Coordinates of C-alpha atoms in Angstrom, one line a residue:
X373 CA 36.4 -22.0 -2.2
X374 CA 38.9 -18.5 -2.4
X375 CA 36.4 -15.5 -2.1
X376 CA 37.9 -12.4 -3.0
X377 CA 38.2 -9.9 0.6
X378 CA 35.1 -7.4 0.4
X379 CA 37.5 -4.4 -0.5
X380 CA 39.4 -6.3 -3.4
X381 CA 36.3 -6.5 -4.7
X382 CA 35.1 -3.0 -4.6
X383 CA 38.4 -2.2 -5.4
X384 CA 38.9 -3.7 -8.6
X385 CA 35.1 -1.8 -9.3
X386 CA 33.1 -4.5 -8.5
X387 CA 29.4 -5.1 -7.6
X388 CA 28.9 -6.7 -4.4
X389 CA 24.9 -7.3 -4.1
X390 CA 23.8 -7.6 -0.5
X391 CA 20.8 -9.8 0.9
X392 CA 17.4 -8.5 2.4
X393 CA 15.5 -7.9 5.0
X394 CA 15.8 -11.1 7.7
X395 CA 14.0 -10.0 10.6
X396 CA 10.6 -9.0 8.6
X397 CA 11.1 -11.9 6.5
X398 CA 11.4 -14.3 8.9
X399 CA 8.2 -12.5 10.9
X400 CA 6.3 -12.8 8.3
X401 CA 7.3 -17.0 8.5
X402 CA 6.8 -17.1 12.1
X403 CA 10.2 -17.4 13.1
X404 CA 11.1 -14.2 14.6
X405 CA 8.6 -11.8 17.5
X406 CA 7.3 -8.3 16.6
X407 CA 8.8 -5.9 19.2
X408 CA 12.0 -6.9 20.0
X409 CA 12.9 -7.9 16.8
X410 CA 15.7 -10.5 17.7
X411 CA 17.3 -13.1 16.1
X412 CA 17.4 -16.2 18.7
X413 CA 16.1 -18.1 15.5
X414 CA 19.6 -18.9 14.3
X415 CA 19.6 -20.9 17.4
X416 CA 15.6 -21.9 18.0
X417 CA 15.2 -22.8 14.1
X418 CA 18.1 -22.8 12.3
X419 CA 16.8 -24.7 9.2
X420 CA 14.0 -21.2 8.7
X421 CA 17.6 -19.1 8.7
X422 CA 19.8 -21.5 6.3
X423 CA 16.7 -21.3 3.8
X424 CA 16.5 -17.5 3.6
X425 CA 20.0 -17.4 3.1
X426 CA 19.7 -20.3 0.1
X427 CA 17.0 -18.1 -1.6
X428 CA 18.8 -14.8 -0.8
X429 CA 22.0 -16.5 -2.7
X430 CA 20.1 -18.3 -5.5
X431 CA 18.9 -14.7 -6.5
X432 CA 22.3 -13.5 -6.6
X433 CA 23.3 -12.0 -3.4
X434 CA 27.4 -11.9 -2.6
X435 CA 27.0 -11.9 0.9
X436 CA 25.7 -13.6 3.7
X437 CA 25.2 -11.3 6.4
X438 CA 25.4 -13.5 10.0
X439 CA 21.7 -12.9 11.2
X440 CA 22.4 -11.3 14.4
X441 CA 21.0 -7.6 14.1
X442 CA 19.5 -7.1 17.8
X443 CA 21.7 -9.9 18.7
X444 CA 23.6 -7.8 21.8
X445 CA 23.3 -9.2 25.0
X446 CA 21.1 -6.2 26.9
X447 CA 18.7 -6.5 23.5
X448 CA 18.0 -9.9 24.0
X449 CA 17.0 -9.1 27.6
X450 CA 15.2 -6.4 27.1
X451 CA 11.6 -5.4 28.6
X452 CA 11.0 -9.0 29.6
X453 CA 12.4 -10.9 26.8
X454 CA 13.4 -13.8 27.6
X455 CA 15.7 -16.1 25.9
X456 CA 17.0 -20.2 25.6
X457 CA 19.8 -19.5 24.5
X458 CA 23.1 -17.0 25.2
X459 CA 23.9 -14.0 23.4
X460 CA 26.9 -15.9 22.8
X461 CA 25.3 -19.3 21.2
X462 CA 22.5 -17.2 19.0
X463 CA 25.6 -15.3 17.5
X464 CA 27.5 -18.6 17.1
X465 CA 24.6 -19.8 15.7
X466 CA 24.4 -17.6 13.0
X467 CA 27.9 -17.2 11.7
X468 CA 27.4 -21.0 11.3
X469 CA 24.7 -20.8 8.9
X470 CA 25.9 -17.6 6.9
X471 CA 29.4 -19.2 6.5
X472 CA 28.0 -22.9 5.5
X473 CA 25.4 -20.8 2.9
X474 CA 28.5 -19.0 1.3
X475 CA 30.6 -22.3 0.9
X476 CA 27.5 -23.0 -1.1
X477 CA 28.4 -20.2 -3.5
X478 CA 30.3 -17.3 -4.5
X479 CA 29.4 -15.7 -1.7
X480 CA 31.4 -13.9 1.9
X481 CA 30.3 -14.0 5.4
X482 CA 29.9 -10.5 7.1
X483 CA 29.3 -9.8 11.3
X484 CA 26.9 -7.8 11.9
X485 CA 26.1 -5.7 15.1
X486 CA 23.7 -2.7 15.6
X487 CA 22.2 0.0 17.8
X488 CA 22.0 -1.0 21.3
X489 CA 19.1 -0.1 24.3
X490 CA 22.0 0.7 26.9
X491 CA 23.2 3.8 24.2
X492 CA 19.8 4.7 24.4
X493 CA 19.1 4.4 27.9
X494 CA 22.8 6.7 28.1
X495 CA 25.1 4.8 29.4
X496 CA 29.0 5.3 29.2
X497 CA 31.3 4.9 26.0
X498 CA 33.0 1.7 27.9
X499 CA 29.6 -0.2 28.5
X500 CA 28.3 0.4 25.1
X501 CA 31.7 -0.6 23.3
X502 CA 32.1 -3.5 26.0
X503 CA 28.8 -5.1 24.6
X504 CA 29.9 -4.7 20.6
X505 CA 33.5 -6.2 21.8
X506 CA 31.0 -9.1 22.8
X507 CA 29.8 -10.1 19.6
X508 CA 32.6 -9.4 17.9
X509 CA 34.7 -11.7 19.7
X510 CA 32.7 -14.3 18.3
X511 CA 33.0 -12.8 14.9
X512 CA 36.7 -13.2 15.4
X513 CA 36.2 -16.7 16.2
X514 CA 34.3 -17.7 13.7
X515 CA 36.5 -15.9 10.7
X516 CA 34.1 -13.9 9.4
X517 CA 35.1 -12.2 6.2
X518 CA 34.3 -8.7 7.1
X519 CA 31.9 -6.5 9.6
X520 CA 29.1 -4.2 9.4
X521 CA 27.8 -1.8 12.0
X522 CA 24.2 -1.3 10.5
X523 CA 20.5 0.4 11.8
X524 CA 22.2 3.1 13.6
X525 CA 20.7 6.3 14.4
X526 CA 23.3 8.0 16.2
X527 CA 26.6 8.9 14.8
X528 CA 28.3 8.6 17.5
X529 CA 27.4 5.2 19.0
X530 CA 28.5 3.9 14.8
X531 CA 31.2 5.5 15.5
X532 CA 32.2 3.5 18.9
X533 CA 31.0 0.7 16.8
X534 CA 33.0 0.9 13.9
X535 CA 36.1 1.1 16.4
X536 CA 35.4 -1.9 18.3
X537 CA 35.1 -3.5 14.9
X538 CA 38.4 -2.3 13.0
X539 CA 40.1 -4.2 16.1
X540 CA 39.8 -6.9 14.4
X541 CA 41.9 -6.3 11.4
X542 CA 38.9 -7.2 8.9
X543 CA 37.3 -4.5 6.7
X544 CA 34.7 -2.7 8.0
X545 CA 31.2 -1.7 7.0
X546 CA 29.1 1.6 8.6
X547 CA 25.7 2.0 8.0
X548 CA 23.3 4.5 9.3
X549 CA 19.5 4.6 9.6
X550 CA 19.0 8.2 8.6
X551 CA 17.7 10.1 5.8
X552 CA 18.5 13.5 4.3
X553 CA 18.1 15.3 7.6
X554 CA 20.7 14.0 9.2
X555 CA 20.7 11.7 12.5
X556 CA 18.7 12.4 15.2
X557 CA 21.0 14.9 16.6
X558 CA 20.5 16.9 13.7
X559 CA 23.9 15.6 12.5
X560 CA 24.2 15.6 8.5
X561 CA 24.8 12.5 6.3
X562 CA 28.1 14.2 4.5
X563 CA 29.4 14.9 8.3
X564 CA 28.2 11.6 9.3
X565 CA 30.1 9.9 6.9
X566 CA 33.0 11.7 7.6
X567 CA 33.2 10.9 11.2
X568 CA 32.5 7.5 10.4
X569 CA 36.2 7.3 7.7
X570 CA 37.9 8.8 10.2
X571 CA 36.7 6.4 13.3
X572 CA 37.6 3.6 10.4
X573 CA 35.0 2.7 7.9
X574 CA 36.4 1.1 5.0
X575 CA 32.5 1.5 3.4
X576 CA 30.4 3.7 4.7
X577 CA 26.2 4.0 3.9
X578 CA 22.7 3.8 4.9
X579 CA 20.4 1.3 5.2
X580 CA 16.4 0.3 6.7
X581 CA 13.9 3.2 7.4
X582 CA 13.4 4.8 4.3
X583 CA 12.3 3.9 0.5
X584 CA 15.5 3.2 -2.1
X585 CA 15.9 6.9 -3.7
X586 CA 15.6 8.0 -0.5
X587 CA 18.5 6.0 0.8
X588 CA 20.1 6.5 -2.8
X589 CA 19.9 10.6 -2.0
X590 CA 21.3 10.3 1.2
X591 CA 24.3 8.2 0.3
X592 CA 24.7 10.6 -2.0
X593 CA 25.3 13.1 -0.2
X594 CA 27.6 11.2 2.3
X595 CA 29.8 10.6 -0.5
X596 CA 29.6 14.4 -1.3
X597 CA 30.7 15.0 2.5
X598 CA 33.4 12.3 2.3
X599 CA 35.0 13.5 -1.1
X600 CA 34.5 17.1 -0.1
X601 CA 36.9 16.3 2.9
X602 CA 39.9 14.7 0.7
X603 CA 39.0 11.6 2.1
X604 CA 38.4 7.5 0.5
X605 CA 35.9 5.6 1.3
X606 CA 33.3 2.9 -0.5
X607 CA 29.9 3.1 -0.6
X608 CA 26.9 0.8 0.8
X609 CA 23.0 1.1 0.4
X610 CA 20.7 -1.3 2.1
X611 CA 17.1 0.3 1.7
X612 CA 13.6 -0.7 2.4
X613 CA 11.7 -2.1 -0.3
X614 CA 8.8 0.0 0.9
X615 CA 7.7 3.1 -0.2
X616 CA 8.1 6.2 2.0
X617 CA 7.4 9.7 0.7
X618 CA 5.6 10.3 3.7
X619 CA 8.3 9.8 6.2
X620 CA 9.8 12.4 8.8
X621 CA 13.5 11.7 10.3
X622 CA 12.5 9.0 12.4
X623 CA 11.8 7.0 8.9
X624 CA 9.1 4.8 8.6
X625 CA 8.9 3.0 12.5
X626 CA 6.6 6.8 12.4
X627 CA 4.1 5.8 10.0
X628 CA 1.2 4.2 11.7
X629 CA 1.5 1.6 9.4
X630 CA 4.5 0.3 11.1
X631 CA 4.7 -2.9 11.6
X632 CA 1.6 -4.8 10.5
X633 CA 0.2 -3.1 8.0
X634 CA 2.9 -1.7 5.8
X635 CA 1.9 -4.1 2.7
X636 CA 0.3 -2.0 0.3
X637 CA 3.7 -0.3 0.7
X638 CA 5.8 -2.8 -1.3
X639 CA 8.0 -1.8 -4.2
X640 CA 7.7 -3.9 -7.2
X641 CA 10.7 -6.1 -8.7
X642 CA 10.3 -3.5 -11.7
X643 CA 10.6 -0.4 -9.1
X644 CA 13.8 -2.9 -7.8
X645 CA 15.2 -2.0 -11.3
X646 CA 15.0 1.3 -11.0
X647 CA 16.7 1.7 -8.0
X648 CA 19.5 -0.8 -8.7
X649 CA 20.5 1.7 -11.6
X650 CA 20.2 4.6 -9.8
X651 CA 22.3 3.7 -7.0
X652 CA 24.8 2.0 -9.9
X653 CA 25.1 5.8 -11.5
X654 CA 25.5 7.6 -8.3
X655 CA 28.7 5.0 -8.0
X656 CA 27.7 3.1 -4.7
X657 CA 29.0 -0.6 -5.5
X658 CA 27.4 -2.5 -2.2
X659 CA 23.9 -2.9 -3.3
X660 CA 21.7 -4.6 -0.9
X661 CA 18.1 -4.7 0.8
X662 CA 17.0 -4.1 4.7
X663 CA 13.3 -4.5 5.4
X664 CA 10.7 -5.8 3.0
X665 CA 13.3 -7.2 0.7
X666 CA 12.3 -10.7 -0.5
X667 CA 14.8 -12.9 -2.3
X668 CA 13.2 -11.8 -5.6
X669 CA 13.9 -8.3 -4.7
X670 CA 17.7 -9.0 -4.8
X671 CA 17.1 -11.1 -8.4
X672 CA 15.5 -7.6 -9.7
X673 CA 18.6 -5.9 -8.3
X674 CA 21.0 -8.3 -9.6
X675 CA 19.2 -8.4 -12.5
X676 CA 19.5 -4.9 -14.0
X677 CA 23.2 -5.0 -13.1
X678 CA 23.7 -8.0 -14.9
X679 CA 25.5 -6.5 -18.2
X680 CA 28.0 -4.9 -15.2
X681 CA 28.3 -8.1 -13.4
X682 CA 29.3 -10.2 -16.4
X683 CA 26.5 -12.6 -15.2
X684 CA 22.8 -13.3 -14.1
X685 CA 21.5 -15.0 -10.6
X686 CA 20.2 -18.5 -10.6
X687 CA 17.1 -17.8 -9.5
X688 CA 16.9 -16.1 -12.8
X689 CA 16.1 -19.3 -14.5
X690 CA 13.0 -19.3 -13.5
X691 CA 12.2 -15.9 -14.5
X692 CA 12.4 -14.8 -17.9
X693 CA 13.5 -11.5 -18.3
X694 CA 11.0 -8.2 -18.3
X695 CA 8.0 -10.8 -18.0
X696 CA 9.4 -12.9 -21.1
X697 CA 7.7 -16.0 -19.2
X698 CA 4.5 -14.9 -19.9
X699 CA 4.8 -15.6 -23.5
X700 CA 4.0 -19.0 -22.3
X701 CA 0.9 -18.1 -20.6
X702 CA -2.5 -19.5 -21.6
X703 CA -4.7 -16.1 -21.3
X704 CA -3.6 -13.8 -24.8
X705 CA -4.3 -10.7 -22.7
X706 CA -1.4 -11.8 -20.3
X707 CA 0.9 -12.8 -22.8
X708 CA 1.0 -9.4 -24.1
X709 CA 2.1 -8.3 -20.9
X710 CA 5.3 -10.3 -22.0
X711 CA 7.1 -6.6 -22.6
X712 CA 9.7 -4.7 -21.3
X713 CA 7.4 -1.1 -21.8
X714 CA 4.4 -2.6 -20.1
X715 CA 6.0 -3.3 -17.0
X716 CA 8.3 0.1 -17.3
X717 CA 5.1 2.5 -17.2
X718 CA 2.5 0.0 -15.5
X719 CA 1.0 2.2 -12.1
X720 CA 0.3 -0.5 -9.8
X721 CA -3.2 0.2 -7.9
X722 CA -3.8 -0.7 -4.4
X723 CA -7.0 -2.1 -4.6
X724 CA -8.4 -0.2 -1.4
X725 CA -10.7 2.6 -2.6
X726 CA -11.3 3.7 0.7
X727 CA -7.6 4.3 1.7
X728 CA -5.4 7.0 1.3
X729 CA -2.1 7.3 -0.7
X730 CA 0.1 8.7 2.5
X731 CA -0.4 8.5 5.9
X732 CA 0.4 11.1 8.7
X733 CA 3.9 10.1 10.7
X734 CA 3.2 10.1 14.2
X735 CA 6.1 12.5 14.9
X736 CA 6.5 12.5 19.0
X737 CA 10.3 13.2 19.2
X738 CA 11.7 11.1 21.5
X739 CA 15.3 10.0 20.9
X740 CA 18.5 9.0 23.2
X741 CA 17.9 10.4 27.0
X742 CA 14.3 11.1 27.1
X743 CA 12.3 9.3 29.7
X744 CA 10.4 6.8 27.6
X745 CA 13.4 5.7 26.0
X746 CA 15.3 4.1 29.1
X747 CA 15.1 0.6 28.8
X748 CA 15.3 -2.4 31.3
X749 CA 15.2 -6.5 32.0
X750 CA 11.6 -6.1 33.5
X751 CA 8.8 -6.2 31.2
X752 CA 6.7 -3.5 30.2
X753 CA 3.7 -2.6 32.5
X754 CA 0.4 -1.5 32.1
X755 CA 1.2 1.7 34.3
X756 CA 3.9 2.7 31.5
X757 CA 1.3 1.2 29.1
X758 CA -1.1 3.3 30.1
X759 CA 0.6 7.3 28.8
X760 CA 1.6 5.8 26.0
X761 CA -1.9 4.7 25.0
X762 CA -3.4 8.2 26.2
X763 CA -0.5 10.1 24.2
X764 CA -0.9 7.6 20.8
X765 CA -5.2 8.5 21.2
X766 CA -4.6 12.6 21.8
X767 CA -2.4 12.5 18.4
X768 CA -4.1 11.1 16.2

């Protein structure tokens, strides 16, 4: 099957729907360990990864992103994270699975790299770039359709990743996990975007760490910066599926609920309609999701933009428009909810009367170069943990 290049699609004004948050989704399903968040499931449990790809494809995704988040050699070996598979084996398995499912529909395969422990530990540019190059070698061998450098807190490291990925000759996306305040060194979203475009990125944007509306706002700032600099780019957004109005510059990882108590913050499918429309209205055309996004969230994005895209996803066969399927419910008061205005105006309750609506982020304020962020292969020791526990207790 011939599948158009992502730049051809975007240049033609098409909307490209991304997929969702594989790491969080597979952790909940029992295939990823919270903490290291590494993707060895691509080699250990390919059936689980394949099935999730298929669910996102059915929900409307045009991009099968290789499950290679945190699949760099240094991350796979970090802090005692023992592996049965090499980084190359994991990256190759992820590429094969993504391609297999992409070929079942009108989808492209994106090879992805992300931030590294080596950068946080102040390793040199050549060493960090060498890590990206080892992943890139697999993506080139497997002939993915385009590249994504995603989940970068520091624009400098993202620039290095883009420079490496650009040597493939494939289109390159660069996605930072920052908010309106900029990266962790205080570089503004607009300036970050300009630097990424100058490094060679064709598509720039935001993923993870913040809720959809915050991410859309930040991409809008990036777009304004690029246009002011007289440059051109396409734009992408792949946010969290969690409400994060109380987050600081570190995003949801600073919330006390991260990562095991976030469920009360999950966006509804109807929230996703609002997100998709807002992203489209500000000129973003690559629209997907990150942590917390399940296939039904992506289906909602595809349904909201069905008129512009000229089609509904296959999964809409089992989903009535704006709750229309409830017309078939046995209970009359539930049948009365089969209408758009009901779901658009609903203010969902949490069912937790003693819980606050917002939290106080931890705000430790440490980033690259701080002693607490120096990484190593050995397992974290009790001696290392003790002062962290004490600091955490003192801060609450």
